[in-house]
mmCIF file of C-alpha atoms in Angstrom:
data_model
loop_
_atom_site.group_PDB
_atom_site.id
_atom_site.type_symbol
_atom_site.label_atom_id
_atom_site.label_comp_id
_atom_site.label_asym_id
_atom_site.label_seq_id
_atom_site.Cartn_x
_atom_site.Cartn_y
_atom_site.Cartn_z
ATOM 1 C CA UNK A 1173 -34.091 -29.952 -18.629
ATOM 2 C CA UNK A 1174 -34.109 -26.681 -16.685
ATOM 3 C CA UNK A 1175 -31.627 -26.258 -13.852
ATOM 4 C CA UNK A 1176 -33.183 -27.001 -10.477
ATOM 5 C CA UNK A 1177 -30.575 -24.846 -8.741
ATOM 6 C CA UNK A 1178 -30.784 -21.071 -8.510
ATOM 7 C CA UNK A 1179 -28.728 -18.194 -7.153
ATOM 8 C CA UNK A 1180 -30.081 -16.316 -4.127
ATOM 9 C CA UNK A 1181 -28.812 -13.693 -1.664
ATOM 10 C CA UNK A 1182 -28.864 -15.292 1.783
ATOM 11 C CA UNK A 1183 -27.808 -14.649 5.343
ATOM 12 C CA UNK A 1184 -26.556 -17.451 7.552
ATOM 13 C CA UNK A 1185 -26.830 -16.150 11.109
ATOM 14 C CA UNK A 1186 -28.252 -13.347 13.227
ATOM 15 C CA UNK A 1187 -26.127 -10.609 14.771
ATOM 16 C CA UNK A 1188 -23.312 -8.282 13.751
ATOM 17 C CA UNK A 1189 -21.820 -10.670 11.168
ATOM 18 C CA UNK A 1190 -24.803 -12.292 9.394
ATOM 19 C CA UNK A 1191 -22.560 -13.634 6.593
ATOM 20 C CA UNK A 1192 -24.538 -12.229 3.662
ATOM 21 C CA UNK A 1193 -23.647 -13.664 0.292
ATOM 22 C CA UNK A 1194 -24.815 -15.526 -2.797
ATOM 23 C CA UNK A 1195 -25.653 -19.198 -2.473
ATOM 24 C CA UNK A 1196 -26.711 -21.787 -5.008
ATOM 25 C CA UNK A 1197 -29.859 -23.271 -3.515
ATOM 26 C CA UNK A 1198 -32.657 -25.528 -4.773
ATOM 27 C CA UNK A 1199 -35.183 -23.739 -6.945
ATOM 28 C CA UNK A 1200 -38.487 -23.626 -5.024
ATOM 29 C CA UNK A 1201 -41.384 -25.801 -6.100
ATOM 30 C CA UNK A 1202 -44.813 -24.140 -5.998
ATOM 31 C CA UNK A 1203 -47.494 -25.648 -3.767
ATOM 32 C CA UNK A 1204 -51.087 -26.020 -4.973
ATOM 33 C CA UNK A 1205 -51.949 -22.377 -4.194
ATOM 34 C CA UNK A 1206 -48.633 -20.819 -5.280
ATOM 35 C CA UNK A 1207 -46.983 -19.325 -8.357
ATOM 36 C CA UNK A 1208 -43.375 -19.918 -9.346
ATOM 37 C CA UNK A 1209 -42.089 -16.533 -10.494
ATOM 38 C CA UNK A 1210 -38.954 -15.697 -12.439
ATOM 39 C CA UNK A 1211 -37.857 -12.584 -10.555
ATOM 40 C CA UNK A 1212 -36.951 -9.600 -12.737
ATOM 41 C CA UNK A 1213 -36.499 -7.074 -9.929
ATOM 42 C CA UNK A 1214 -36.626 -7.013 -6.135
ATOM 43 C CA UNK A 1215 -36.535 -4.015 -3.833
ATOM 44 C CA UNK A 1216 -34.871 -3.779 -0.438
ATOM 45 C CA UNK A 1217 -36.510 -2.374 2.683
ATOM 46 C CA UNK A 1218 -35.166 -1.283 6.093
ATOM 47 C CA UNK A 1219 -36.775 -4.356 7.676
ATOM 48 C CA UNK A 1220 -34.370 -6.551 5.661
ATOM 49 C CA UNK A 1221 -31.425 -5.118 7.576
ATOM 50 C CA UNK A 1222 -33.372 -5.204 10.858
ATOM 51 C CA UNK A 1223 -34.198 -8.917 10.448
ATOM 52 C CA UNK A 1224 -30.519 -9.839 10.265
ATOM 53 C CA UNK A 1225 -29.769 -8.181 13.607
ATOM 54 C CA UNK A 1226 -32.095 -10.694 15.250
ATOM 55 C CA UNK A 1227 -34.449 -8.048 16.675
ATOM 56 C CA UNK A 1228 -37.491 -9.790 15.165
ATOM 57 C CA UNK A 1229 -36.241 -13.314 15.852
ATOM 58 C CA UNK A 1230 -39.038 -14.059 18.383
ATOM 59 C CA UNK A 1231 -41.627 -12.982 15.802
ATOM 60 C CA UNK A 1232 -40.351 -13.905 12.332
ATOM 61 C CA UNK A 1233 -39.277 -17.462 11.703
ATOM 62 C CA UNK A 1234 -36.630 -18.206 9.096
ATOM 63 C CA UNK A 1235 -34.821 -21.408 8.368
ATOM 64 C CA UNK A 1236 -31.173 -20.373 8.074
ATOM 65 C CA UNK A 1237 -29.561 -19.795 5.685
ATOM 66 C CA UNK A 1238 -32.515 -17.669 4.556
ATOM 67 C CA UNK A 1239 -33.084 -15.795 1.312
ATOM 68 C CA UNK A 1240 -33.363 -12.039 1.816
ATOM 69 C CA UNK A 1241 -35.948 -9.627 0.427
ATOM 70 C CA UNK A 1242 -39.730 -9.527 0.313
ATOM 71 C CA UNK A 1243 -40.657 -7.296 -2.663
ATOM 72 C CA UNK A 1244 -40.560 -8.603 -6.214
ATOM 73 C CA UNK A 1245 -41.809 -8.174 -9.748
ATOM 74 C CA UNK A 1246 -41.478 -10.859 -12.385
ATOM 75 C CA UNK A 1247 -43.097 -13.341 -14.741
ATOM 76 C CA UNK A 1248 -45.073 -16.428 -13.724
ATOM 77 C CA UNK A 1249 -43.474 -19.569 -15.146
ATOM 78 C CA UNK A 1250 -45.529 -22.223 -13.359
ATOM 79 C CA UNK A 1251 -48.717 -22.339 -11.276
ATOM 80 C CA UNK A 1252 -49.977 -24.776 -8.654
ATOM 81 C CA UNK A 1253 -53.054 -26.853 -9.432
ATOM 82 C CA UNK A 1254 -55.432 -24.681 -7.330
ATOM 83 C CA UNK A 1255 -54.373 -21.340 -8.848
ATOM 84 C CA UNK A 1256 -57.148 -19.703 -10.901
ATOM 85 C CA UNK A 1257 -56.257 -16.011 -11.306
ATOM 86 C CA UNK A 1258 -52.820 -16.317 -12.922
ATOM 87 C CA UNK A 1259 -51.169 -18.380 -15.632
ATOM 88 C CA UNK A 1260 -47.657 -18.895 -16.993
ATOM 89 C CA UNK A 1261 -46.493 -15.754 -18.804
ATOM 90 C CA UNK A 1262 -48.363 -13.274 -16.577
ATOM 91 C CA UNK A 1263 -46.378 -10.334 -15.192
ATOM 92 C CA UNK A 1264 -47.004 -9.868 -11.470
ATOM 93 C CA UNK A 1265 -45.732 -7.967 -8.456
ATOM 94 C CA UNK A 1266 -45.980 -9.069 -4.855
ATOM 95 C CA UNK A 1267 -44.847 -8.773 -1.283
ATOM 96 C CA UNK A 1268 -43.873 -12.058 0.400
ATOM 97 C CA UNK A 1269 -42.837 -10.634 3.785
ATOM 98 C CA UNK A 1270 -43.209 -12.998 6.739
ATOM 99 C CA UNK A 1271 -43.935 -16.007 4.526
ATOM 100 C CA UNK A 1272 -40.648 -17.755 5.317
ATOM 101 C CA UNK A 1273 -39.177 -17.230 1.859
ATOM 102 C CA UNK A 1274 -37.259 -14.489 0.024
ATOM 103 C CA UNK A 1275 -37.304 -12.357 -3.110
ATOM 104 C CA UNK A 1276 -33.655 -11.528 -3.936
ATOM 105 C CA UNK A 1277 -33.223 -14.657 -6.008
ATOM 106 C CA UNK A 1278 -33.591 -15.845 -9.578
ATOM 107 C CA UNK A 1279 -36.933 -17.492 -8.735
ATOM 108 C CA UNK A 1280 -39.466 -17.141 -5.917
ATOM 109 C CA UNK A 1281 -42.698 -18.791 -4.868
ATOM 110 C CA UNK A 1282 -45.637 -16.450 -4.280
ATOM 111 C CA UNK A 1283 -49.020 -17.456 -2.829
ATOM 112 C CA UNK A 1284 -51.788 -16.564 -5.271
ATOM 113 C CA UNK A 1285 -53.390 -14.503 -2.474
ATOM 114 C CA UNK A 1286 -50.272 -12.263 -2.292
ATOM 115 C CA UNK A 1287 -49.857 -11.601 -6.033
ATOM 116 C CA UNK A 1288 -51.273 -8.787 -8.151
ATOM 117 C CA UNK A 1289 -51.035 -8.025 -11.883
ATOM 118 C CA UNK A 1290 -48.083 -5.747 -12.625
ATOM 119 C CA UNK A 1291 -49.347 -2.275 -13.589
ATOM 120 C CA UNK A 1292 -49.047 -2.059 -17.376
ATOM 121 C CA UNK A 1293 -47.394 1.365 -17.327
ATOM 122 C CA UNK A 1294 -44.575 0.318 -14.968
ATOM 123 C CA UNK A 1295 -41.465 -1.657 -15.826
ATOM 124 C CA UNK A 1296 -40.325 -4.445 -13.519
ATOM 125 C CA UNK A 1297 -37.935 -2.223 -11.550
ATOM 126 C CA UNK A 1298 -40.658 0.349 -10.889
ATOM 127 C CA UNK A 1299 -43.189 -2.347 -9.958
ATOM 128 C CA UNK A 1300 -40.760 -4.069 -7.558
ATOM 129 C CA UNK A 1301 -40.303 -0.792 -5.677
ATOM 130 C CA UNK A 1302 -43.952 -0.693 -4.607
ATOM 131 C CA UNK A 1303 -45.326 -3.690 -2.648
ATOM 132 C CA UNK A 1304 -43.909 -3.219 0.874
ATOM 133 C CA UNK A 1305 -44.230 0.573 0.988
ATOM 134 C CA UNK A 1306 -47.595 0.444 -0.769
ATOM 135 C CA UNK A 1307 -49.146 -2.166 1.515
ATOM 136 C CA UNK A 1308 -47.637 -0.601 4.646
ATOM 137 C CA UNK A 1309 -49.036 2.815 3.743
ATOM 138 C CA UNK A 1310 -52.427 1.358 2.789
ATOM 139 C CA UNK A 1311 -52.770 -0.718 5.964
ATOM 140 C CA UNK A 1312 -51.491 2.074 8.227
ATOM 141 C CA UNK A 1313 -53.312 5.079 6.780
ATOM 142 C CA UNK A 1314 -56.481 3.603 5.281
ATOM 143 C CA UNK A 1315 -57.193 0.744 7.703
ATOM 144 C CA UNK A 1316 -55.489 1.448 11.039
ATOM 145 C CA UNK A 1317 -55.678 5.278 11.098
ATOM 146 C CA UNK A 1318 -58.889 5.406 9.007
ATOM 147 C CA UNK A 1319 -57.598 8.612 7.418
ATOM 148 C CA UNK A 1320 -60.368 10.743 5.931
ATOM 149 C CA UNK A 1321 -60.726 13.804 3.747
ATOM 150 C CA UNK A 1322 -59.674 16.975 5.539
ATOM 151 C CA UNK A 1323 -57.689 15.238 8.280
ATOM 152 C CA UNK A 1324 -53.999 15.903 8.881
ATOM 153 C CA UNK A 1325 -51.309 13.218 9.021
ATOM 154 C CA UNK A 1326 -47.664 13.608 10.023
ATOM 155 C CA UNK A 1327 -45.286 11.409 8.014
ATOM 156 C CA UNK A 1328 -41.673 12.000 9.138
ATOM 157 C CA UNK A 1329 -38.790 11.260 6.748
ATOM 158 C CA UNK A 1330 -40.880 12.171 3.718
ATOM 159 C CA UNK A 1331 -38.120 11.557 1.182
ATOM 160 C CA UNK A 1332 -37.521 7.931 2.237
ATOM 161 C CA UNK A 1333 -38.978 4.800 0.669
ATOM 162 C CA UNK A 1334 -42.081 4.676 2.848
ATOM 163 C CA UNK A 1335 -42.450 8.463 3.037
ATOM 164 C CA UNK A 1336 -42.498 9.053 -0.721
ATOM 165 C CA UNK A 1337 -45.357 6.569 -1.146
ATOM 166 C CA UNK A 1338 -47.290 7.401 2.045
ATOM 167 C CA UNK A 1339 -47.401 11.124 1.231
ATOM 168 C CA UNK A 1340 -48.961 10.388 -2.159
ATOM 169 C CA UNK A 1341 -51.491 7.923 -0.731
ATOM 170 C CA UNK A 1342 -52.490 10.334 2.058
ATOM 171 C CA UNK A 1343 -53.106 13.058 -0.528
ATOM 172 C CA UNK A 1344 -55.182 10.620 -2.610
ATOM 173 C CA UNK A 1345 -57.263 9.951 0.518
ATOM 174 C CA UNK A 1346 -57.890 13.701 0.818
ATOM 175 C CA UNK A 1347 -55.680 14.371 3.840
ATOM 176 C CA UNK A 1348 -53.247 17.191 4.503
ATOM 177 C CA UNK A 1349 -49.678 16.024 5.065
ATOM 178 C CA UNK A 1350 -46.873 17.300 7.263
ATOM 179 C CA UNK A 1351 -43.379 15.889 6.922
ATOM 180 C CA UNK A 1352 -39.737 16.352 7.811
ATOM 181 C CA UNK A 1353 -36.786 16.167 5.441
ATOM 182 C CA UNK A 1354 -33.351 17.656 4.856
ATOM 183 C CA UNK A 1355 -32.802 20.887 2.918
ATOM 184 C CA UNK A 1356 -31.970 19.151 -0.345
ATOM 185 C CA UNK A 1357 -35.204 17.153 -0.392
ATOM 186 C CA UNK A 1358 -37.723 19.906 0.429
ATOM 187 C CA UNK A 1359 -38.768 20.348 -3.211
ATOM 188 C CA UNK A 1360 -39.121 16.582 -3.730
ATOM 189 C CA UNK A 1361 -41.608 16.139 -0.874
ATOM 190 C CA UNK A 1362 -43.523 19.251 -1.940
ATOM 191 C CA UNK A 1363 -43.870 17.805 -5.459
ATOM 192 C CA UNK A 1364 -45.233 14.602 -3.913
ATOM 193 C CA UNK A 1365 -47.938 16.672 -2.175
ATOM 194 C CA UNK A 1366 -46.656 17.517 1.323
ATOM 195 C CA UNK A 1367 -48.428 20.612 2.693
ATOM 196 C CA UNK A 1368 -46.267 21.440 5.726
ATOM 197 C CA UNK A 1369 -42.575 20.673 5.235
ATOM 198 C CA UNK A 1370 -40.136 20.981 8.116
ATOM 199 C CA UNK A 1371 -36.416 21.100 7.301
ATOM 200 C CA UNK A 1372 -35.216 19.179 10.365
ATOM 201 C CA UNK A 1373 -31.793 20.812 10.108
ATOM 202 C CA UNK A 1374 -33.372 24.222 10.680
ATOM 203 C CA UNK A 1375 -36.475 23.614 12.822
ATOM 204 C CA UNK A 1376 -37.857 21.184 15.403
ATOM 205 C CA UNK A 1377 -41.155 19.835 14.025
ATOM 206 C CA UNK A 1378 -42.737 19.616 17.498
ATOM 207 C CA UNK A 1379 -42.381 23.387 17.878
ATOM 208 C CA UNK A 1380 -44.112 24.130 14.569
ATOM 209 C CA UNK A 1381 -46.805 21.530 13.791
ATOM 210 C CA UNK A 1382 -50.174 21.426 15.583
ATOM 211 C CA UNK A 1383 -53.619 19.874 15.287
ATOM 212 C CA UNK A 1384 -52.735 16.596 13.578
ATOM 213 C CA UNK A 1385 -55.059 13.593 13.533
ATOM 214 C CA UNK A 1386 -52.515 10.842 12.870
ATOM 215 C CA UNK A 1387 -48.827 9.999 12.885
ATOM 216 C CA UNK A 1388 -47.096 7.355 10.781
ATOM 217 C CA UNK A 1389 -44.066 6.355 12.876
ATOM 218 C CA UNK A 1390 -41.234 5.794 10.409
ATOM 219 C CA UNK A 1391 -38.150 6.688 12.459
ATOM 220 C CA UNK A 1392 -36.683 5.138 15.587
ATOM 221 C CA UNK A 1393 -35.670 7.264 18.554
ATOM 222 C CA UNK A 1394 -37.782 9.817 20.391
ATOM 223 C CA UNK A 1395 -39.676 11.113 17.315
ATOM 224 C CA UNK A 1396 -42.860 9.256 18.300
ATOM 225 C CA UNK A 1397 -42.831 10.623 21.861
ATOM 226 C CA UNK A 1398 -42.222 14.155 20.566
ATOM 227 C CA UNK A 1399 -45.091 13.729 18.091
ATOM 228 C CA UNK A 1400 -47.674 13.254 20.849
ATOM 229 C CA UNK A 1401 -47.678 17.012 21.392
ATOM 230 C CA UNK A 1402 -48.692 17.757 17.805
ATOM 231 C CA UNK A 1403 -51.670 15.374 17.815
ATOM 232 C CA UNK A 1404 -55.256 16.249 18.689
ATOM 233 C CA UNK A 1405 -57.067 14.326 21.433
ATOM 234 C CA UNK A 1406 -58.442 11.228 19.722
ATOM 235 C CA UNK A 1407 -55.427 11.107 17.422
ATOM 236 C CA UNK A 1408 -53.799 7.875 16.291
ATOM 237 C CA UNK A 1409 -50.170 6.787 16.217
ATOM 238 C CA UNK A 1410 -49.338 3.887 13.910
ATOM 239 C CA UNK A 1411 -45.688 2.916 14.364
ATOM 240 C CA UNK A 1412 -43.679 0.858 11.889
ATOM 241 C CA UNK A 1413 -40.502 0.901 14.002
ATOM 242 C CA UNK A 1414 -41.649 -0.010 17.497
ATOM 243 C CA UNK A 1415 -41.914 -0.308 20.310
ATOM 244 C CA UNK A 1416 -43.831 -3.548 19.802
ATOM 245 C CA UNK A 1417 -46.993 -3.784 21.916
ATOM 246 C CA UNK A 1418 -49.081 -6.463 23.600
ATOM 247 C CA UNK A 1419 -51.884 -6.201 21.007
ATOM 248 C CA UNK A 1420 -49.356 -7.078 18.298
ATOM 249 C CA UNK A 1421 -48.208 -10.103 20.325
ATOM 250 C CA UNK A 1422 -51.795 -11.270 20.819
ATOM 251 C CA UNK A 1423 -52.630 -10.833 17.128
ATOM 252 C CA UNK A 1424 -49.714 -13.109 16.255
ATOM 253 C CA UNK A 1425 -50.676 -15.595 18.989
ATOM 254 C CA UNK A 1426 -47.314 -15.231 20.717
ATOM 255 C CA UNK A 1427 -46.816 -16.785 24.139
ATOM 256 C CA UNK A 1428 -47.646 -15.122 27.444
ATOM 257 C CA UNK A 1429 -44.014 -14.213 28.138
ATOM 258 C CA UNK A 1430 -43.549 -12.336 24.831
ATOM 259 C CA UNK A 1431 -46.918 -10.635 25.249
ATOM 260 C CA UNK A 1432 -45.772 -9.454 28.691
ATOM 261 C CA UNK A 1433 -42.374 -8.299 27.361
ATOM 262 C CA UNK A 1434 -43.908 -6.358 24.461
ATOM 263 C CA UNK A 1435 -46.321 -4.785 26.917
ATOM 264 C CA UNK A 1436 -43.369 -3.610 29.011
ATOM 265 C CA UNK A 1437 -41.545 -2.301 25.940
ATOM 266 C CA UNK A 1438 -44.513 -0.121 24.952
ATOM 267 C CA UNK A 1439 -45.540 0.906 28.471
ATOM 268 C CA UNK A 1440 -44.023 4.409 28.341
ATOM 269 C CA UNK A 1441 -45.461 5.394 24.946
ATOM 270 C CA UNK A 1442 -48.837 3.909 25.906
ATOM 271 C CA UNK A 1443 -48.921 5.989 29.088
ATOM 272 C CA UNK A 1444 -47.912 9.205 27.322
ATOM 273 C CA UNK A 1445 -50.475 8.598 24.575
ATOM 274 C CA UNK A 1446 -53.287 7.725 26.987
ATOM 275 C CA UNK A 1447 -52.706 10.962 28.925
ATOM 276 C CA UNK A 1448 -53.545 12.846 25.726
ATOM 277 C CA UNK A 1449 -56.407 10.539 24.644
ATOM 278 C CA UNK A 1450 -54.296 9.197 21.772
ATOM 279 C CA UNK A 1451 -54.126 5.571 20.638
ATOM 280 C CA UNK A 1452 -50.826 3.859 19.868
ATOM 281 C CA UNK A 1453 -50.324 0.690 17.837
ATOM 282 C CA UNK A 1454 -47.447 -1.129 16.153
ATOM 283 C CA UNK A 1455 -47.956 -2.375 12.595
ATOM 284 C CA UNK A 1456 -46.313 -5.171 10.648
ATOM 285 C CA UNK A 1457 -47.618 -4.964 7.085
ATOM 286 C CA UNK A 1458 -48.925 -8.242 5.695
ATOM 287 C CA UNK A 1459 -49.023 -9.484 2.098
ATOM 288 C CA UNK A 1460 -52.387 -8.865 0.415
ATOM 289 C CA UNK A 1461 -52.874 -9.332 -3.317
ATOM 290 C CA UNK A 1462 -56.319 -7.683 -3.332
ATOM 291 C CA UNK A 1463 -54.968 -4.502 -1.734
ATOM 292 C CA UNK A 1464 -51.955 -4.561 -4.043
ATOM 293 C CA UNK A 1465 -54.306 -4.809 -7.021
ATOM 294 C CA UNK A 1466 -56.087 -1.635 -5.825
ATOM 295 C CA UNK A 1467 -52.702 0.066 -5.394
ATOM 296 C CA UNK A 1468 -51.831 -1.074 -8.933
ATOM 297 C CA UNK A 1469 -54.901 0.745 -10.259
ATOM 298 C CA UNK A 1470 -53.740 3.982 -8.591
ATOM 299 C CA UNK A 1471 -50.334 3.532 -10.232
ATOM 300 C CA UNK A 1472 -51.887 2.869 -13.647
ATOM 301 C CA UNK A 1473 -54.013 6.006 -13.256
ATOM 302 C CA UNK A 1474 -50.828 7.881 -12.236
ATOM 303 C CA UNK A 1475 -52.455 9.028 -8.999
ATOM 304 C CA UNK A 1476 -49.292 7.678 -7.370
ATOM 305 C CA UNK A 1477 -45.867 7.399 -8.995
ATOM 306 C CA UNK A 1478 -42.898 5.252 -7.973
ATOM 307 C CA UNK A 1479 -39.908 7.142 -6.565
ATOM 308 C CA UNK A 1480 -36.646 5.253 -7.077
ATOM 309 C CA UNK A 1481 -33.302 6.427 -5.767
ATOM 310 C CA UNK A 1482 -30.904 3.813 -7.093
ATOM 311 C CA UNK A 1483 -30.893 0.511 -8.993
ATOM 312 C CA UNK A 1484 -28.232 -2.125 -8.331
ATOM 313 C CA UNK A 1485 -27.457 -5.156 -10.494
ATOM 314 C CA UNK A 1486 -28.158 -8.566 -8.938
ATOM 315 C CA UNK A 1487 -24.442 -9.149 -8.304
ATOM 316 C CA UNK A 1488 -24.411 -6.039 -6.072
ATOM 317 C CA UNK A 1489 -27.517 -6.874 -4.023
ATOM 318 C CA UNK A 1490 -25.479 -6.841 -0.789
ATOM 319 C CA UNK A 1491 -24.259 -3.334 -1.681
ATOM 320 C CA UNK A 1492 -27.912 -2.318 -2.144
ATOM 321 C CA UNK A 1493 -28.603 -3.331 1.475
ATOM 322 C CA UNK A 1494 -25.493 -1.470 2.663
ATOM 323 C CA UNK A 1495 -26.547 1.637 0.744
ATOM 324 C CA UNK A 1496 -30.063 1.488 2.199
ATOM 325 C CA UNK A 1497 -28.615 1.150 5.718
ATOM 326 C CA UNK A 1498 -26.957 4.571 5.358
ATOM 327 C CA UNK A 1499 -30.442 6.103 5.568
ATOM 328 C CA UNK A 1500 -30.003 8.643 2.783
ATOM 329 C CA UNK A 1501 -32.025 7.101 -0.049
ATOM 330 C CA UNK A 1502 -34.578 9.360 -1.755
ATOM 331 C CA UNK A 1503 -37.289 6.835 -2.468
ATOM 332 C CA UNK A 1504 -36.676 3.128 -3.038
ATOM 333 C CA UNK A 1505 -33.562 1.047 -3.685
ATOM 334 C CA UNK A 1506 -34.089 -1.748 -6.213
ATOM 335 C CA UNK A 1507 -32.101 -4.787 -7.353
ATOM 336 C CA UNK A 1508 -32.412 -5.681 -11.046
ATOM 337 C CA UNK A 1509 -31.979 -9.350 -11.940
ATOM 338 C CA UNK A 1510 -30.114 -10.681 -14.974
ATOM 339 C CA UNK A 1511 -33.326 -11.501 -16.801
ATOM 340 C CA UNK A 1512 -34.267 -10.326 -20.303
ATOM 341 C CA UNK A 1513 -35.630 -6.777 -20.179
ATOM 342 C CA UNK A 1514 -39.312 -7.613 -20.654
ATOM 343 C CA UNK A 1515 -42.007 -4.963 -20.428
ATOM 344 C CA UNK A 1516 -45.011 -7.236 -20.236
#
């Protein structure tokens, strides 16, 4: 009989000492619409570190101790009775962010609606690097900003996990891309397709760039406020880092108090944007297997390629989060599980 216990990377509390470590926890049991997946690789994202601080505690609900991670690639070992698109033995990749469960574990449950077939030309590590950055870029650029051929989008921090994917997607959509990076990464972002590259150690982007249609907010601080000056009237700001806004609170059916608080938090950026006829919105990417399947097709066609900075073994998953927190990764940081090296 298979062990019903598995190893997972968990955190036990919010704040400065979240007590991250490996726990032996019950292996999840798939519901009628879920897949049980043996995880072969999981990638880490900045939001993983942000969750543990407690900053999203009013919005994201975890039962502590909670398993970390939301990106995975692996093999289906069991399916719920209502699942029709996948069967045991299928290789899949998925994002399970905001579903109350985690990916940095030996096994994970994935709703059928969140799963997509793993691109055949990618190994599990490459596939696990994609879901969060892929879906975030897709939902921000294609849906929220409605980016079209010939438009210009500013994607700061072009060499980071989100930047390396978003630049490639924006180019696929026919847009021109401006970005910022450090001296050592200028060639990398140019190879990915960036048209205007600002070395932030030598120039201030707001003094150089002009006439942009959209901004993907990837960095905290005053970058978003400074970006207003480079956008055309009618431009769109889609922020991944805040401030949270009232529309976000309403979309998640949060209470009146939180809606009011988020409205206050975003009041300054909203005012500055409105003065220039620019729209501002905060985006939390959501799992979407259909979108991820479309992204998978772009990867199989090599229109977009994964960019991976570093791969950590499962035992060093906490070190992967620490490394990511330093903010210097070129592309994604991935955790490889102790599973057989299958290339399904």
